[in-house]
Structure formats: C-alpha cells, structure tokens
Coordinates of N, CA and C in Angstrom, one line a residue:
X9 N 27.5 -46.0 1.7 CA 27.4 -45.0 0.7 C 28.4 -45.2 -0.4
X10 N 27.9 -45.3 -1.6 CA 28.8 -45.5 -2.7 C 29.6 -44.2 -3.1
X11 N 30.5 -44.3 -4.0 CA 31.3 -43.2 -4.4 C 30.5 -42.0 -5.1
X12 N 29.5 -42.4 -5.9 CA 28.8 -41.4 -6.6 C 28.0 -40.5 -5.5
X13 N 27.4 -41.2 -4.6 CA 26.6 -40.4 -3.5 C 27.6 -39.6 -2.7
X14 N 28.8 -40.1 -2.4 CA 29.8 -39.4 -1.6 C 30.2 -38.1 -2.4
X15 N 30.5 -38.3 -3.7 CA 30.9 -37.2 -4.6 C 29.9 -36.1 -4.7
X16 N 28.6 -36.5 -4.8 CA 27.5 -35.6 -4.9 C 27.4 -34.8 -3.5
X17 N 27.5 -35.5 -2.4 CA 27.4 -34.9 -1.1 C 28.5 -33.8 -0.9
X18 N 29.7 -34.2 -1.3 CA 30.9 -33.3 -1.2 C 30.6 -32.0 -2.1
X19 N 30.2 -32.3 -3.3 CA 29.9 -31.1 -4.2 C 28.8 -30.2 -3.7
X20 N 27.8 -30.8 -3.2 CA 26.7 -29.9 -2.7 C 27.1 -29.2 -1.4
X21 N 27.9 -29.8 -0.6 CA 28.3 -29.2 0.7 C 29.3 -28.0 0.3
X22 N 30.1 -28.2 -0.8 CA 30.9 -27.2 -1.2 C 30.2 -26.0 -1.7
X23 N 29.1 -26.2 -2.4 CA 28.2 -25.1 -2.9 C 27.6 -24.3 -1.8
X24 N 27.1 -25.0 -0.8 CA 26.5 -24.3 0.4 C 27.5 -23.6 1.2
X25 N 28.7 -24.0 1.2 CA 29.8 -23.4 2.0 C 30.2 -22.0 1.3
X26 N 30.0 -22.0 0.0 CA 30.5 -20.7 -0.7 C 29.4 -19.7 -0.8
X27 N 28.2 -20.0 -0.2 CA 27.1 -19.0 -0.1 C 26.1 -19.2 -1.3
X28 N 26.3 -20.2 -2.1 CA 25.3 -20.4 -3.2 C 24.0 -20.7 -2.7
X29 N 23.0 -20.1 -3.2 CA 21.6 -20.3 -2.8 C 20.7 -20.1 -4.0
X30 N 19.8 -21.0 -4.2 CA 18.8 -20.9 -5.3 C 18.0 -19.7 -5.1
X31 N 17.7 -19.0 -6.2 CA 16.8 -17.8 -6.1 C 15.4 -18.2 -5.8
X32 N 14.9 -17.8 -4.7 CA 13.6 -18.1 -4.3 C 12.6 -17.1 -4.8
X33 N 11.4 -17.2 -4.3 CA 10.4 -16.2 -4.7 C 10.7 -14.9 -4.1
X34 N 10.3 -13.8 -4.7 CA 10.6 -12.5 -4.2 C 9.6 -12.1 -3.2
X35 N 10.0 -11.3 -2.2 CA 9.1 -10.8 -1.2 C 9.1 -9.3 -1.3
X36 N 7.9 -8.7 -1.3 CA 7.7 -7.3 -1.4 C 7.3 -6.7 -0.1
X37 N 7.6 -5.4 0.1 CA 7.2 -4.7 1.3 C 5.8 -4.1 1.1
X38 N 5.2 -4.3 0.0 CA 3.8 -3.8 -0.2 C 2.9 -5.0 -0.6
X39 N 1.6 -4.8 -0.4 CA 0.7 -5.9 -0.7 C -0.1 -5.6 -2.0
X40 N -0.1 -4.3 -2.4 CA -0.9 -4.0 -3.6 C -0.1 -2.9 -4.4
X41 N -0.2 -3.0 -5.7 CA 0.5 -2.1 -6.7 C -0.4 -1.9 -7.9
X42 N -0.2 -0.7 -8.4 CA -0.8 -0.4 -9.7 C 0.3 -0.1 -10.7
X43 N 0.1 -0.6 -11.9 CA 1.2 -0.4 -12.9 C 0.5 0.4 -14.0
X44 N 1.1 1.6 -14.3 CA 0.6 2.4 -15.4 C 1.7 2.5 -16.5
X45 N 1.4 2.7 -17.7 CA 0.0 2.8 -18.3 C -0.6 1.5 -18.3
X46 N -1.9 1.5 -18.3 CA -2.7 0.2 -18.4 C -2.6 -0.4 -19.8
X47 N -2.5 0.3 -20.8 CA -2.4 -0.2 -22.2 C -1.2 0.4 -22.9
X48 N -0.7 -0.3 -23.9 CA 0.3 0.3 -24.8 C 1.7 -0.1 -24.5
X49 N 2.0 -0.6 -23.3 CA 3.4 -1.0 -22.9 C 3.5 -2.5 -22.8
X50 N 4.3 -3.1 -23.6 CA 4.5 -4.6 -23.5 C 5.2 -4.9 -22.2
X51 N 6.1 -4.1 -21.7 CA 6.8 -4.3 -20.5 C 5.8 -4.2 -19.3
X52 N 4.9 -3.2 -19.3 CA 3.9 -3.1 -18.3 C 3.0 -4.3 -18.2
X53 N 2.6 -4.8 -19.4 CA 1.7 -6.0 -19.4 C 2.4 -7.2 -18.8
X54 N 3.7 -7.4 -19.2 CA 4.4 -8.6 -18.7 C 4.7 -8.4 -17.2
X55 N 5.0 -7.2 -16.8 CA 5.3 -6.9 -15.4 C 4.0 -7.2 -14.5
X56 N 2.8 -6.8 -15.0 CA 1.6 -7.1 -14.3 C 1.4 -8.6 -14.1
X57 N 1.7 -9.4 -15.2 CA 1.6 -10.8 -15.1 C 2.5 -11.4 -14.0
X58 N 3.8 -10.9 -14.1 CA 4.8 -11.4 -13.1 C 4.4 -11.0 -11.7
X59 N 3.8 -9.9 -11.5 CA 3.5 -9.4 -10.1 C 2.3 -10.2 -9.5
X60 N 1.4 -10.6 -10.4 CA 0.1 -11.1 -9.9 C 0.2 -12.3 -9.0
X61 N 1.3 -13.1 -9.1 CA 1.5 -14.2 -8.2 C 2.0 -13.8 -6.8
X62 N 2.5 -12.6 -6.7 CA 3.1 -12.1 -5.4 C 2.3 -11.1 -4.7
X63 N 1.7 -10.1 -5.4 CA 0.9 -9.0 -4.8 C -0.4 -8.8 -5.6
X64 N -1.3 -8.0 -5.0 CA -2.5 -7.6 -5.7 C -2.2 -6.5 -6.7
X65 N -2.5 -6.7 -8.0 CA -2.3 -5.7 -9.0 C -3.6 -5.0 -9.2
X66 N -3.7 -3.7 -8.8 CA -4.9 -3.0 -8.9 C -4.9 -2.0 -10.0
X67 N -6.1 -1.6 -10.4 CA -6.3 -0.5 -11.4 C -6.5 0.8 -10.7
X68 N -6.0 1.8 -11.2 CA -6.3 3.2 -10.7 C -7.6 3.7 -11.3
X69 N -8.5 4.1 -10.4 CA -9.8 4.5 -10.8 C -9.6 6.0 -11.4
X70 N -10.1 6.1 -12.6 CA -10.1 7.4 -13.3 C -11.3 8.3 -12.9
X71 N -12.3 7.7 -12.3 CA -13.5 8.4 -11.9 C -13.3 9.1 -10.6
X72 N -13.5 10.4 -10.6 CA -13.3 11.1 -9.3 C -14.4 10.7 -8.3
X73 N -14.0 10.5 -7.1 CA -14.9 10.2 -6.0 C -15.2 8.7 -6.0
X74 N -14.5 7.9 -6.8 CA -14.8 6.4 -6.7 C -14.3 5.9 -5.4
X75 N -14.9 4.8 -5.0 CA -14.5 4.2 -3.7 C -13.6 3.0 -3.8
X76 N -12.9 2.9 -4.9 CA -11.9 1.8 -5.0 C -10.8 2.0 -4.0
X77 N -10.3 0.8 -3.6 CA -9.2 0.8 -2.6 C -7.9 1.2 -3.4
X78 N -7.2 2.3 -2.9 CA -6.0 2.7 -3.6 C -4.9 1.7 -3.4
X79 N -4.0 1.5 -4.3 CA -2.8 0.7 -4.1 C -1.8 1.3 -3.2
X80 N -1.0 0.5 -2.6 CA 0.0 1.0 -1.7 C 1.1 1.7 -2.4
X81 N 1.5 1.2 -3.6 CA 2.5 1.9 -4.5 C 2.0 1.9 -5.9
X82 N 2.5 2.8 -6.7 CA 2.2 2.9 -8.1 C 3.5 2.9 -8.9
X83 N 3.6 2.0 -9.8 CA 4.8 1.9 -10.7 C 4.4 2.5 -12.0
X84 N 5.0 3.6 -12.4 CA 4.8 4.3 -13.6 C 5.9 3.9 -14.6
X85 N 5.4 3.2 -15.7 CA 6.3 3.0 -16.8 C 6.2 4.2 -17.7
X86 N 7.3 5.0 -17.6 CA 7.2 6.4 -18.3 C 7.5 6.3 -19.8
X87 N 8.5 5.5 -20.2 CA 8.7 5.3 -21.6 C 9.2 3.9 -21.8
X88 N 8.9 3.4 -23.0 CA 9.5 2.1 -23.5 C 9.8 2.3 -25.0
X89 N 11.1 2.2 -25.3 CA 11.6 2.4 -26.6 C 12.3 1.2 -27.1
X90 N 11.9 0.8 -28.4 CA 12.6 -0.3 -29.1 C 13.4 0.4 -30.2
X91 N 14.7 0.1 -30.3 CA 15.6 0.7 -31.3 C 16.3 -0.4 -32.0
X92 N 16.6 -0.1 -33.3 CA 17.3 -1.0 -34.2 C 18.3 -0.2 -35.0
X93 N 19.6 -0.4 -34.7 CA 20.6 0.4 -35.4 C 21.6 -0.5 -36.2
X94 N 22.1 0.0 -37.3 CA 23.1 -0.7 -38.0 C 24.4 -0.6 -37.4
X95 N 25.1 -1.7 -37.1 CA 26.4 -1.7 -36.5 C 27.5 -2.3 -37.4
X96 N 27.1 -2.9 -38.5 CA 28.1 -3.6 -39.4 C 27.6 -3.6 -40.8
X97 N 28.5 -3.2 -41.7 CA 28.2 -3.3 -43.2 C 29.4 -4.0 -43.9
X98 N 29.1 -4.6 -45.0 CA 30.2 -5.2 -45.8 C 30.8 -4.1 -46.7
X99 N 31.8 -4.5 -47.6 CA 32.5 -3.6 -48.5 C 31.6 -3.0 -49.5
X100 N 30.5 -3.7 -49.8 CA 29.5 -3.2 -50.8 C 28.5 -2.3 -50.1
X101 N 28.6 -2.1 -48.8 CA 27.6 -1.2 -48.1 C 26.3 -1.9 -47.7
X102 N 26.3 -3.3 -47.8 CA 25.1 -4.0 -47.4 C 25.2 -4.3 -45.9
X103 N 24.1 -4.2 -45.2 CA 24.0 -4.4 -43.8 C 24.3 -5.9 -43.4
X104 N 25.2 -6.0 -42.5 CA 25.5 -7.4 -42.0 C 25.2 -7.6 -40.5
X105 N 25.0 -6.5 -39.8 CA 24.8 -6.7 -38.4 C 24.0 -5.5 -37.8
X106 N 23.0 -5.8 -37.0 CA 22.2 -4.8 -36.3 C 22.4 -4.9 -34.8
X107 N 22.1 -3.8 -34.1 CA 22.0 -3.9 -32.7 C 20.6 -3.5 -32.3
X108 N 20.0 -4.4 -31.5 CA 18.6 -4.2 -31.0 C 18.7 -3.7 -29.5
X109 N 17.8 -2.7 -29.2 CA 17.8 -2.2 -27.8 C 16.4 -2.0 -27.4
X110 N 16.2 -2.2 -26.1 CA 15.0 -1.8 -25.4 C 15.4 -0.9 -24.2
X111 N 14.8 0.3 -24.2 CA 15.0 1.2 -23.1 C 13.7 1.4 -22.4
X112 N 13.7 1.2 -21.1 CA 12.5 1.4 -20.3 C 12.8 2.4 -19.1
X113 N 12.0 3.4 -19.0 CA 12.2 4.4 -18.0 C 11.0 4.2 -17.0
X114 N 11.2 4.2 -15.7 CA 10.1 4.0 -14.8 C 10.4 4.7 -13.5
X115 N 9.4 4.8 -12.6 CA 9.5 5.3 -11.3 C 8.5 4.6 -10.4
X116 N 8.8 4.5 -9.1 CA 7.9 4.0 -8.1 C 7.5 5.0 -7.1
X117 N 6.2 5.2 -6.8 CA 5.8 6.2 -5.9 C 4.6 5.7 -5.1
X118 N 4.3 6.4 -4.1 CA 3.1 6.1 -3.3 C 1.9 6.9 -3.9
X119 N 0.7 6.6 -3.6 CA -0.4 7.4 -4.2 C -0.4 8.8 -3.7
X120 N 0.2 9.1 -2.6 CA 0.4 10.5 -2.1 C 1.5 11.2 -2.8
X121 N 2.3 10.6 -3.6 CA 3.3 11.2 -4.3 C 4.7 11.1 -3.8
X122 N 4.9 10.3 -2.7 CA 6.3 10.1 -2.2 C 7.0 9.2 -3.1
X123 N 8.2 9.6 -3.6 CA 9.0 8.8 -4.5 C 9.8 7.8 -3.8
X124 N 9.6 6.5 -4.2 CA 10.3 5.4 -3.6 C 11.5 5.0 -4.5
X125 N 11.3 5.0 -5.8 CA 12.4 4.8 -6.7 C 12.3 6.0 -7.7
X126 N 13.4 6.8 -7.8 CA 13.4 7.9 -8.7 C 13.4 7.4 -10.2
X127 N 13.2 8.3 -11.1 CA 13.2 8.0 -12.5 C 14.4 7.2 -12.8
X128 N 14.3 6.0 -13.3 CA 15.4 5.1 -13.6 C 15.2 4.5 -15.0
X129 N 16.3 4.4 -15.7 CA 16.2 3.8 -17.1 C 17.0 2.5 -17.1
X130 N 16.3 1.5 -17.6 CA 16.9 0.2 -17.8 C 17.2 -0.1 -19.3
X131 N 18.3 -0.6 -19.6 CA 18.6 -0.8 -21.0 C 19.1 -2.3 -21.3
X132 N 18.6 -2.9 -22.3 CA 19.0 -4.2 -22.7 C 19.4 -4.0 -24.2
X133 N 20.4 -4.7 -24.6 CA 20.8 -4.7 -26.0 C 21.4 -6.0 -26.5
X134 N 21.1 -6.3 -27.7 CA 21.6 -7.6 -28.3 C 22.1 -7.3 -29.7
X135 N 23.1 -8.0 -30.2 CA 23.5 -7.9 -31.6 C 22.9 -9.0 -32.4
X136 N 22.6 -8.8 -33.6 CA 22.0 -9.8 -34.5 C 22.6 -9.6 -35.9
X137 N 23.1 -10.8 -36.4 CA 23.6 -10.7 -37.8 C 22.5 -10.7 -38.7
X138 N 22.7 -10.2 -40.0 CA 21.7 -10.1 -41.0 C 22.2 -10.8 -42.2
X139 N 21.2 -11.5 -42.9 CA 21.5 -12.2 -44.1 C 20.3 -12.0 -45.0
X140 N 20.5 -11.3 -46.1 CA 19.3 -11.0 -47.0 C 18.7 -12.3 -47.6
X141 N 19.3 -13.4 -47.6 CA 18.8 -14.6 -48.1 C 17.9 -15.3 -47.0
X142 N 17.9 -14.9 -45.8 CA 17.1 -15.5 -44.7 C 16.4 -14.4 -44.0
X143 N 15.7 -13.5 -44.7 CA 15.0 -12.4 -44.1 C 13.9 -12.8 -43.1
X144 N 13.1 -13.8 -43.5 CA 12.0 -14.2 -42.6 C 12.6 -14.8 -41.3
X145 N 13.6 -15.6 -41.4 CA 14.2 -16.3 -40.2 C 14.8 -15.2 -39.3
X146 N 15.4 -14.2 -39.9 CA 16.1 -13.1 -39.1 C 15.0 -12.2 -38.5
X147 N 13.9 -12.0 -39.1 CA 12.8 -11.3 -38.5 C 12.2 -12.1 -37.3
X148 N 12.1 -13.4 -37.4 CA 11.6 -14.2 -36.3 C 12.6 -14.2 -35.1
X149 N 13.9 -14.2 -35.5 CA 15.0 -14.1 -34.5 C 14.9 -12.8 -33.7
X150 N 14.7 -11.7 -34.5 CA 14.6 -10.4 -33.9 C 13.4 -10.3 -32.9
X151 N 12.3 -10.9 -33.3 CA 11.1 -10.9 -32.4 C 11.5 -11.6 -31.1
X152 N 12.2 -12.8 -31.2 CA 12.6 -13.6 -30.0 C 13.6 -12.8 -29.2
X153 N 14.5 -12.1 -29.8 CA 15.5 -11.3 -29.0 C 14.8 -10.2 -28.3
X154 N 13.9 -9.5 -28.9 CA 13.1 -8.4 -28.2 C 12.4 -9.0 -27.0
X155 N 11.7 -10.1 -27.2 CA 10.9 -10.7 -26.1 C 11.9 -11.1 -25.0
X156 N 13.0 -11.7 -25.3 CA 14.0 -12.0 -24.3 C 14.5 -10.8 -23.5
X157 N 14.8 -9.7 -24.2 CA 15.2 -8.5 -23.6 C 14.1 -7.9 -22.7
X158 N 12.9 -8.0 -23.1 CA 11.8 -7.5 -22.4 C 11.6 -8.3 -21.1
X159 N 11.8 -9.7 -21.1 CA 11.7 -10.5 -20.0 C 12.9 -10.2 -19.0
X160 N 14.1 -9.9 -19.5 CA 15.2 -9.5 -18.7 C 14.9 -8.2 -17.9
X161 N 14.3 -7.3 -18.6 CA 14.0 -6.0 -18.0 C 12.9 -6.2 -16.9
X162 N 11.9 -7.0 -17.2 CA 10.9 -7.3 -16.1 C 11.5 -7.9 -14.9
X163 N 12.5 -8.9 -15.1 CA 13.1 -9.5 -14.0 C 14.0 -8.5 -13.2
X164 N 14.6 -7.6 -13.9 CA 15.4 -6.5 -13.2 C 14.4 -5.6 -12.4
X165 N 13.3 -5.3 -13.0 CA 12.3 -4.5 -12.3 C 11.8 -5.2 -11.0
X166 N 11.5 -6.5 -11.2 CA 11.0 -7.2 -10.0 C 12.0 -7.2 -8.9
X167 N 13.3 -7.4 -9.2 CA 14.3 -7.4 -8.1 C 14.4 -6.0 -7.5
X168 N 14.3 -5.0 -8.3 CA 14.3 -3.6 -7.7 C 13.1 -3.3 -6.8
X169 N 11.9 -3.8 -7.2 CA 10.7 -3.7 -6.4 C 10.8 -4.4 -5.1
X170 N 11.5 -5.6 -5.1 CA 11.6 -6.4 -3.9 C 12.6 -5.7 -3.0
X171 N 13.5 -4.9 -3.4 CA 14.4 -4.2 -2.6 C 13.8 -2.9 -1.9
X172 N 12.7 -2.5 -2.3 CA 12.0 -1.3 -1.8 C 11.5 -1.5 -0.4
X173 N 11.7 -0.5 0.5 CA 11.1 -0.6 1.8 C 10.1 0.6 2.0
X174 N 9.0 0.3 2.6 CA 8.0 1.4 2.9 C 8.2 1.9 4.3
X175 N 9.0 2.9 4.4 CA 9.1 3.6 5.7 C 9.5 5.0 5.6

C-alpha cells in the first residue's frame, strides 16, 4: 500500500471514529401524507415534490362521501410570507442593503384531528447588497436567494417530519 492510500485510510477511519456519517434518505413513520393548501404556496409545492420519492402524497377529497383513501397525516402550511426590509442606507439616504426573509408556519395532524406537530414557524433570512447600477442583476440574485431559503425550509420540514412517531 503506498503512502497516499495509507493517508486516505487513516483519514477515513478518523472520520468514522468521530461519528461522522453521510446523511442518508429520510425514513418516515407514515406511508401517506396530504399537503395543504394544494395551490398558492411555493413551499407546499416544493415539499410535495420532495416527499414524493419517500411516501405517497395524496389529495384530500373535497367531495363529501367520496371513497378516496384518507392520508395517514396531513401537513397544513398555514402561512408563507416573503419579506424584504431595508437594513442599510448611505449618507444620502439611498438603499445599500436589504434583508430578505421567508416565514412559514405549519402544523402536522392526523385526519381525525390529533396534533402531531403543533403550529410551528420556520424562518430563513439573507442579507443582500443593493446597487442601483445593477438592478437587473440584483433582482435575479434576490430570486435565487428566495429559492435557496425556500429549499432550506423544505429540508428543515422534511427532517421534522422524519422525527415524528405515530403512536
């Protein structure tokens, strides 16, 4: 075994000894879920996509007496707010920095109404500089930052859903 292989082996064995483990796929205590609202929430749409590989994502039937199979749990996305506030100005009063925020409030319940996760709010925020000579570029950066924050919130939600037990 040459030195490079030996050094790699030592490094990897050191990582395993400290408890390092790659994040695997999430396991859920439920097999089916409904995410509400069906339309209007970008976080709900991305969450549905993320869940589809792990569990059945069902629609809640609005028709009384329908024979659709009910989901085991229902995730209600109660609110989703996007905020943009000024946090920095120059001596002339021109905006130099904004803070972008996404707030998502959700709860997880059974179809019978048992609360599995109480109303919880997740918040992501990012600072973005502003330059009036590069408005289009800054708008594109803002869209990317919002999308990144949305993905972070969905990942947090997924981890919280994986921690739920049905008992």
